mmCIF file of C-alpha atoms in Angstrom:
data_model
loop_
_atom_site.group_PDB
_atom_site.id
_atom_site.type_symbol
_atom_site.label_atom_id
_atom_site.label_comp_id
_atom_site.label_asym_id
_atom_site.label_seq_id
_atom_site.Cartn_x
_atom_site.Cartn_y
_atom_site.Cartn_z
ATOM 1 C CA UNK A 118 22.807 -10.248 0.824
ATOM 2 C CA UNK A 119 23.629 -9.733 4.619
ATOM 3 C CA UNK A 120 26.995 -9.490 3.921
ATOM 4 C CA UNK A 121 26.599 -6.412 1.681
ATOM 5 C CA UNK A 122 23.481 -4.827 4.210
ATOM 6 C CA UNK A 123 26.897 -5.088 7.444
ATOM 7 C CA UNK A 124 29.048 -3.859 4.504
ATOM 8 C CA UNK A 125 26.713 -0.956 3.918
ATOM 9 C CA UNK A 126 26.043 -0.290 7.251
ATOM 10 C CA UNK A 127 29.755 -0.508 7.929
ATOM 11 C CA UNK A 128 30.596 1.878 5.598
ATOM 12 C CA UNK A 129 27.688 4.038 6.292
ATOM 13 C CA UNK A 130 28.854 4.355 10.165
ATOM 14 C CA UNK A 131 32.548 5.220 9.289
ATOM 15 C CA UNK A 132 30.972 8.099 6.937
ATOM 16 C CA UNK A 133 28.987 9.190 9.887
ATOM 17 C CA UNK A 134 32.242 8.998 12.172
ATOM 18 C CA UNK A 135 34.296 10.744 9.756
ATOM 19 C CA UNK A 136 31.871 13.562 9.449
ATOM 20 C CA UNK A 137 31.253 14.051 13.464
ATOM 21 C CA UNK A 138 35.046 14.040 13.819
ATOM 22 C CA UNK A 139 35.694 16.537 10.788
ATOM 23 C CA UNK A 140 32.922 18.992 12.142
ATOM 24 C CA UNK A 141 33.378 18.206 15.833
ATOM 25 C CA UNK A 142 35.172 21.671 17.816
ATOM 26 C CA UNK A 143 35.658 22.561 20.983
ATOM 27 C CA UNK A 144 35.831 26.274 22.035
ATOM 28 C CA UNK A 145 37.499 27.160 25.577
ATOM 29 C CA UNK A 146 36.076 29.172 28.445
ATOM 30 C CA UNK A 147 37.770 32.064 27.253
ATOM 31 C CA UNK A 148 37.093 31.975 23.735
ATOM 32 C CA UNK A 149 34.332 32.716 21.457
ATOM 33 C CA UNK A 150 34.047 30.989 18.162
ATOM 34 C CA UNK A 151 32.808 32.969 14.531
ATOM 35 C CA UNK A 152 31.388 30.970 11.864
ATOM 36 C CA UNK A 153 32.002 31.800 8.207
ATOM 37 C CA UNK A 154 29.912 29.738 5.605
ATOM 38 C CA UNK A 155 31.240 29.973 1.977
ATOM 39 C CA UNK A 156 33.141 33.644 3.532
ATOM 40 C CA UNK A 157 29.451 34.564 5.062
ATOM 41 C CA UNK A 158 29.079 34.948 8.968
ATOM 42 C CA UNK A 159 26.872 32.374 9.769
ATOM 43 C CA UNK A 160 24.564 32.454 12.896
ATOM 44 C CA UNK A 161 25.241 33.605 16.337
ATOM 45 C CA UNK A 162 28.823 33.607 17.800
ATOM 46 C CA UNK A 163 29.880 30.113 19.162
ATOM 47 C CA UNK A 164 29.433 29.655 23.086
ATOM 48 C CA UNK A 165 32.696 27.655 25.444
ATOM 49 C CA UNK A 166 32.220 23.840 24.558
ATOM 50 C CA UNK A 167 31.093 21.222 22.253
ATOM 51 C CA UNK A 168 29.766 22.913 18.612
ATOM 52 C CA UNK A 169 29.530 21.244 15.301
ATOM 53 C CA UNK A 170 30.179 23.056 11.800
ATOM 54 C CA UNK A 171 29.680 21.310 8.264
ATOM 55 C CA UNK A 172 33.325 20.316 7.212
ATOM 56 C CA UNK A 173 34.494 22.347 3.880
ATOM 57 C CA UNK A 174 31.580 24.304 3.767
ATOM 58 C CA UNK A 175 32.151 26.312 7.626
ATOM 59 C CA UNK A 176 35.318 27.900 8.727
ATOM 60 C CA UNK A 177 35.351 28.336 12.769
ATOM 61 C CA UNK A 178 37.600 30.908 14.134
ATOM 62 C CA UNK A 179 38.110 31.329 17.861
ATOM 63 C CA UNK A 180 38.796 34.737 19.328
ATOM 64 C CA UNK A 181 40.609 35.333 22.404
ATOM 65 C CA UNK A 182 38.608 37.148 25.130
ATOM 66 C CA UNK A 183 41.101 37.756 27.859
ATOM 67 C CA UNK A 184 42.378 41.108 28.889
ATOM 68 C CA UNK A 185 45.167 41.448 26.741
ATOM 69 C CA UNK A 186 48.739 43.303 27.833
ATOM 70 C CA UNK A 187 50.122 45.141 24.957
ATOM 71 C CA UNK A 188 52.995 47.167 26.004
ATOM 72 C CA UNK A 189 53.283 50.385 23.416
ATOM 73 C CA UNK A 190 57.080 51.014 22.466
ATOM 74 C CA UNK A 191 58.417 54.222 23.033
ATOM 75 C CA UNK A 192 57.909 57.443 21.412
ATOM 76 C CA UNK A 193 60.051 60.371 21.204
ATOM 77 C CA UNK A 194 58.259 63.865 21.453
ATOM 78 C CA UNK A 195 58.304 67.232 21.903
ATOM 79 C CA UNK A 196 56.580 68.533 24.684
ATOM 80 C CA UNK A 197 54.273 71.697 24.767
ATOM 81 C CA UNK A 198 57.149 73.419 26.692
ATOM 82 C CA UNK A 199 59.994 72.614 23.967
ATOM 83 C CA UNK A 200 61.220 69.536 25.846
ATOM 84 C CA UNK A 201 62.738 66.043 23.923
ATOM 85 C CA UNK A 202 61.430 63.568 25.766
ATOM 86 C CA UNK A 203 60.947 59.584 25.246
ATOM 87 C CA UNK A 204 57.824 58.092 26.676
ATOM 88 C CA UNK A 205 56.128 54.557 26.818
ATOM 89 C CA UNK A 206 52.922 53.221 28.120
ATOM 90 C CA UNK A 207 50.964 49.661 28.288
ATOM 91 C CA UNK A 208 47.677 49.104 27.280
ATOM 92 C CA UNK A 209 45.290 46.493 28.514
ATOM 93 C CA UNK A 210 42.257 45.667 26.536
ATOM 94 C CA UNK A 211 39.560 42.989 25.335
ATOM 95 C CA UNK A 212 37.689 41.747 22.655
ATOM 96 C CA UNK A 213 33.772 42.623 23.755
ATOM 97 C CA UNK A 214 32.066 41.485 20.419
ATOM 98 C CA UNK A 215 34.218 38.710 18.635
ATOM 99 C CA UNK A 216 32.594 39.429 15.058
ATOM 100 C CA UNK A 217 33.251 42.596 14.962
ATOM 101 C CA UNK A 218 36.800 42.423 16.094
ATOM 102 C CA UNK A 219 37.304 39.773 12.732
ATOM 103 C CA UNK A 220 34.415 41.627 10.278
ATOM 104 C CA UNK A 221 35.114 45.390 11.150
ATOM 105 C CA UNK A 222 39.151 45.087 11.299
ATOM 106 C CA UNK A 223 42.265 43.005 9.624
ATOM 107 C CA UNK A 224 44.089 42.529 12.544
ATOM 108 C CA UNK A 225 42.944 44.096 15.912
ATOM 109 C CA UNK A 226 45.872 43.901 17.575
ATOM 110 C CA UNK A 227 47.893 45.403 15.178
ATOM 111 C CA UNK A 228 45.382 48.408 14.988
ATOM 112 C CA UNK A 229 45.216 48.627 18.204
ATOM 113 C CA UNK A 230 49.071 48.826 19.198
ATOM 114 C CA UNK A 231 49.134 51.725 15.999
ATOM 115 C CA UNK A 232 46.149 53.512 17.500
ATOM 116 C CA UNK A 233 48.024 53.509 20.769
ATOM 117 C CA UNK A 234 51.410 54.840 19.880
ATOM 118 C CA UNK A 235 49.867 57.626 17.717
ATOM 119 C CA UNK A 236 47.789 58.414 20.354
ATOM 120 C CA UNK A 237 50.890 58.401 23.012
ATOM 121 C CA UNK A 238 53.085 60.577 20.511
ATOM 122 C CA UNK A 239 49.563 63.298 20.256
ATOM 123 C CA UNK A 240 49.755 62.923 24.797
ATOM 124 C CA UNK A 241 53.195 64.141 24.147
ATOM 125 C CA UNK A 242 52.414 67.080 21.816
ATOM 126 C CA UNK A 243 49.754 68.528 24.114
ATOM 127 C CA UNK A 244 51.341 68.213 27.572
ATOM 128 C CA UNK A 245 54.077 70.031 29.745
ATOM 129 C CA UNK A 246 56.976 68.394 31.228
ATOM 130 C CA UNK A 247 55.651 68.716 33.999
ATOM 131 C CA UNK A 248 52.438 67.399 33.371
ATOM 132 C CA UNK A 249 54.243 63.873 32.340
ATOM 133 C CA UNK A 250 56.488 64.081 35.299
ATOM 134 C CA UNK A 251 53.601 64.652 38.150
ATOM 135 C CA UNK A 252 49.992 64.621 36.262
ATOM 136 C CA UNK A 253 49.676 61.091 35.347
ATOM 137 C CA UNK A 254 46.272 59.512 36.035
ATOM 138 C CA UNK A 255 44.821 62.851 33.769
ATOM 139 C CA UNK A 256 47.351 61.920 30.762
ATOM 140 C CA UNK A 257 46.579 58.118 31.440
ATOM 141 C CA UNK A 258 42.372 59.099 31.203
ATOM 142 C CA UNK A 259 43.003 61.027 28.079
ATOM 143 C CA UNK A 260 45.266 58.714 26.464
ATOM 144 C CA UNK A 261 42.296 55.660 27.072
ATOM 145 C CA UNK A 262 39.898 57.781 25.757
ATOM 146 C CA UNK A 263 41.592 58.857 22.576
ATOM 147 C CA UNK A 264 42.448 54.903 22.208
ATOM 148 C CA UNK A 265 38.802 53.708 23.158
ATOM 149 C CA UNK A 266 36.794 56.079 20.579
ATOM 150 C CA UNK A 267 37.888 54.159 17.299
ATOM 151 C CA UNK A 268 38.701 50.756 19.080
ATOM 152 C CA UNK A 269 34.471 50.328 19.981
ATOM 153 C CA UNK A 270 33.210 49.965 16.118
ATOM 154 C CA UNK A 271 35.952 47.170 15.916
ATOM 155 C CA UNK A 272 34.586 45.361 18.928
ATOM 156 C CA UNK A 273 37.021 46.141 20.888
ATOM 157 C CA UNK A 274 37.199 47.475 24.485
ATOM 158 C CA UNK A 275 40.335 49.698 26.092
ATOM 159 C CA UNK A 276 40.301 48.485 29.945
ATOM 160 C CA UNK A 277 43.153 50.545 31.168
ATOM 161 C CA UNK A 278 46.234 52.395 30.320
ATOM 162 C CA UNK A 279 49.088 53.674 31.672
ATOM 163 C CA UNK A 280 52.372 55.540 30.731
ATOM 164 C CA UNK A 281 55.392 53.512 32.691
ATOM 165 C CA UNK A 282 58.524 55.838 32.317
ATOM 166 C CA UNK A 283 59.212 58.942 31.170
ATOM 167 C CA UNK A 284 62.864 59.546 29.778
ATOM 168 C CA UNK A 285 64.598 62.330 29.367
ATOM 169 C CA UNK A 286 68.176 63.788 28.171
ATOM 170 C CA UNK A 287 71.011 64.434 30.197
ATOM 171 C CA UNK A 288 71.298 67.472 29.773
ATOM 172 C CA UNK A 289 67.484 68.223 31.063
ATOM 173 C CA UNK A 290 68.029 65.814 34.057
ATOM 174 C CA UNK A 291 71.412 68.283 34.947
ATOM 175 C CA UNK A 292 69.009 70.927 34.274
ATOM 176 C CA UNK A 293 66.605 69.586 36.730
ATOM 177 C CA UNK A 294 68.767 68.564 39.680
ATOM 178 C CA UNK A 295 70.743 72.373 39.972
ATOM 179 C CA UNK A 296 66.798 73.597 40.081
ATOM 180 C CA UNK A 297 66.010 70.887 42.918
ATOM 181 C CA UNK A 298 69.586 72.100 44.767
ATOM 182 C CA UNK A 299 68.690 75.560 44.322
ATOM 183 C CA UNK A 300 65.797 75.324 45.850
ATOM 184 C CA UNK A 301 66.690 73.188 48.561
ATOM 185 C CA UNK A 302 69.139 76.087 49.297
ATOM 186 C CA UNK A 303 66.905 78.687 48.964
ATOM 187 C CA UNK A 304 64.641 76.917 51.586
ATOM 188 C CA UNK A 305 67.606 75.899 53.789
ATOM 189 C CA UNK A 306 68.261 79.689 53.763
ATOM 190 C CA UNK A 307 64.816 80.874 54.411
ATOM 191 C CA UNK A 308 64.651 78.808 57.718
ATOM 192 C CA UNK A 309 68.091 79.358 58.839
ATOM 193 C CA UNK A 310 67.166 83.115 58.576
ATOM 194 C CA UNK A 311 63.607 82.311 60.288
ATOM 195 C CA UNK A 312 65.678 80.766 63.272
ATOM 196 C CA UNK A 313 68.124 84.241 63.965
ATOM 197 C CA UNK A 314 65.131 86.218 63.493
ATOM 198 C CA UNK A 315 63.318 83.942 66.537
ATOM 199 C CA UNK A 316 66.891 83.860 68.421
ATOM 200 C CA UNK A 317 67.076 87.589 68.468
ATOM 201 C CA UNK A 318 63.651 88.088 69.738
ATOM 202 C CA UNK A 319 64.365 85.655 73.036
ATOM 203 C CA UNK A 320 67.424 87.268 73.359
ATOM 204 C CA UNK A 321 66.718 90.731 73.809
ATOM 205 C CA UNK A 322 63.730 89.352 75.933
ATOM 206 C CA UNK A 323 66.006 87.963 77.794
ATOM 207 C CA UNK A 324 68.772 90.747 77.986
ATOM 208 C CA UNK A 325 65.412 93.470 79.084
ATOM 209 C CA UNK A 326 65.044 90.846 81.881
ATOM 210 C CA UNK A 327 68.861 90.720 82.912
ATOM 211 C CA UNK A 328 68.994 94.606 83.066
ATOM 212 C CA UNK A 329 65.884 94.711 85.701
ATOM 213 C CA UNK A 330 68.404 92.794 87.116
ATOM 214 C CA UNK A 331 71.879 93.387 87.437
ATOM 215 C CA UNK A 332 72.363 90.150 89.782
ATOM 216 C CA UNK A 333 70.940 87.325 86.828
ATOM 217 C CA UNK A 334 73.832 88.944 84.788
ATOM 218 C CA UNK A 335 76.609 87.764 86.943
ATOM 219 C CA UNK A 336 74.576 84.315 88.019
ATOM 220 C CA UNK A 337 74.743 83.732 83.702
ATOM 221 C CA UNK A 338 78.357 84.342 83.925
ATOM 222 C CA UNK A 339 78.949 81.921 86.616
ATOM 223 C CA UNK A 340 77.230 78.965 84.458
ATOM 224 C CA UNK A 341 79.256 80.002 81.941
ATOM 225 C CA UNK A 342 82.479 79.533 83.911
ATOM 226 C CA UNK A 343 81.096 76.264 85.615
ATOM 227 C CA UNK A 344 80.739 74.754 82.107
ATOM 228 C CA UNK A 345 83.656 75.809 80.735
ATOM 229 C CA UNK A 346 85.593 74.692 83.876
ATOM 230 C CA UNK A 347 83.717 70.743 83.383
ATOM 231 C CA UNK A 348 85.886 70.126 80.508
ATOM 232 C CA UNK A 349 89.585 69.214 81.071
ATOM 233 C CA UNK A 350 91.815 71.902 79.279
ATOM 234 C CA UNK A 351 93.705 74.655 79.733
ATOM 235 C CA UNK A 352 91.563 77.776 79.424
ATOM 236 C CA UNK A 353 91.288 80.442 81.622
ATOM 237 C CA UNK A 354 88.338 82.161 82.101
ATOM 238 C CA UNK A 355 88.549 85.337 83.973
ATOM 239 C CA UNK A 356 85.616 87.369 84.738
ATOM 240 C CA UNK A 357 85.837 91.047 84.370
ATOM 241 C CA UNK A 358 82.895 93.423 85.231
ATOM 242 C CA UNK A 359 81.674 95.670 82.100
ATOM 243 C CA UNK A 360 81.103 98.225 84.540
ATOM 244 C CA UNK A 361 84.924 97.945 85.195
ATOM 245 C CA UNK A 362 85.541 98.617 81.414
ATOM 246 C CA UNK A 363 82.919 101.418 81.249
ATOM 247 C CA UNK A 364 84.920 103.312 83.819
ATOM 248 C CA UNK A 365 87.648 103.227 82.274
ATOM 249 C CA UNK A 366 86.416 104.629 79.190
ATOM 250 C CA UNK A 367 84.563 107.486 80.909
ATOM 251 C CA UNK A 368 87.961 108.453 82.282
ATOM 252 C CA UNK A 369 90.134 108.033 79.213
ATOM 253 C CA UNK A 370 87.685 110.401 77.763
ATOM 254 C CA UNK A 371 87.495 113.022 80.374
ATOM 255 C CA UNK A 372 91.386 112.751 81.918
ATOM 256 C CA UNK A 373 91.888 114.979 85.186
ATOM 257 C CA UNK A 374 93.633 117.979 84.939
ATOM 258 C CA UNK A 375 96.491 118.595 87.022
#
């Protein structure tokens, strides 16, 4: 009789280890876990740690509640301004209610990634080149919020997004860098014109101040001779006074009669 009570007992304890091991889980820090009885959710959403479920009856599925990094592949557009251009972005996002995002949706990933690069190729529709070029952070705030509306109900959350590169055809890039050069020109040409304009103005300062003057005329020209004298070569600078030349113009134009 005692043997069969320790048998009992025996087999009663391996039962009871059996079942604790089958129903025993363990759910990480950054997980959640979602209990389905018999395809019903059952109770509240599983906390990190120990939790027990009734083997064959409960199915426990954990869900993932990290940021996740889901880089959108590119899509070829058309811009507002008639431009063929190829753009791709990266989403980060989280799971904010773990039933939902297994209840409301198949795969919330999946719909997530779709929702993203129809979004990206609508971005693309609406905008200017030059709007995907310099105006960022506004196409990355629009873009999240077109994302974000539908992704709530499935219990999802859109964190952040932004487009990473912007590509465009070579003949638009040629297009682009004559503009750039042509403006750089245009610019060069403006300042270089700036600078006579500023010359001239010193100068003929400068010569009203020389005429009151007669003697700063001929101290200029002897800098002038001192400096090109420094230099070793062979030049020869003669001085001759304009007034010399003047003179002789008066009197090739009025000769003296004989």
């Amino acid at each position: 009789m005692l043997e069969e009570l320790l048998t009992a007992a025996a087999a009663v304890g391996s039962a009871g280890v059996v079942y604790v091991v089958s129903a025993a889980r363990v759910v990480k820090q950054y997980e959640r876990g979602v209990v389905f009885r018999l395809g019903r959710l059952a109770g509240e959403v599983r906390g990190p740690g120990f939790t027990m479920v009734v083997p064959v009856v409960d199915r426990l599925h954990k869900v993932n509640m990290q940021i996740v990094t889901l880089p959108v592949p590119a899509q070829e557009g058309i811009t507002r301004d008639n431009v063929t251009v190829r753009v791709d972005a990266v989403v980060y996002f989280k799971v904010i209610d773990a039933a939902n995002a297994l209840v409301r949706v198949e795969d919330y990933r999946f719909a997530v990634s779709q929702m993203a690069q129809t979004s990206l190729r609508s971005i693309i529709g609406k905008s200017e080149l030059d709007d995907l070029l310099s105006n960022r952070e506004k196409l990355n705030q629009g873009l999240e919020l077109m994302i974000d509306s539908p992704a709530v109900g499935w219990g999802v959350q859109v964190d952040r997004v932004e487009i990473k590169d912007v590509s465009l055809p070579d003949t638009m890039k040629r297009s682009m860098a004559r503009q750039a050069e042509a403006d750089r020109e245009r610019r060069a040409r403006v300042i270089n014109a700036d600078a006579e304009l500023q010359a001239s103005k010193v100068l003929a300062e400068a010569a009203r101040e020389m005429s009151e003057t007669p003697a700063a005329l001929q101290l200029r020209l002897l800098q002038t001779v001192v400096a090109v004298a420094a230099e070793k070569n062979s030049t020869l600078v003669l001085p001759f006074p304009v007034e010399l030349l003047r003179f002789l113009e008066r009197a090739q134009e009025h000769p003296v009669e004989k």
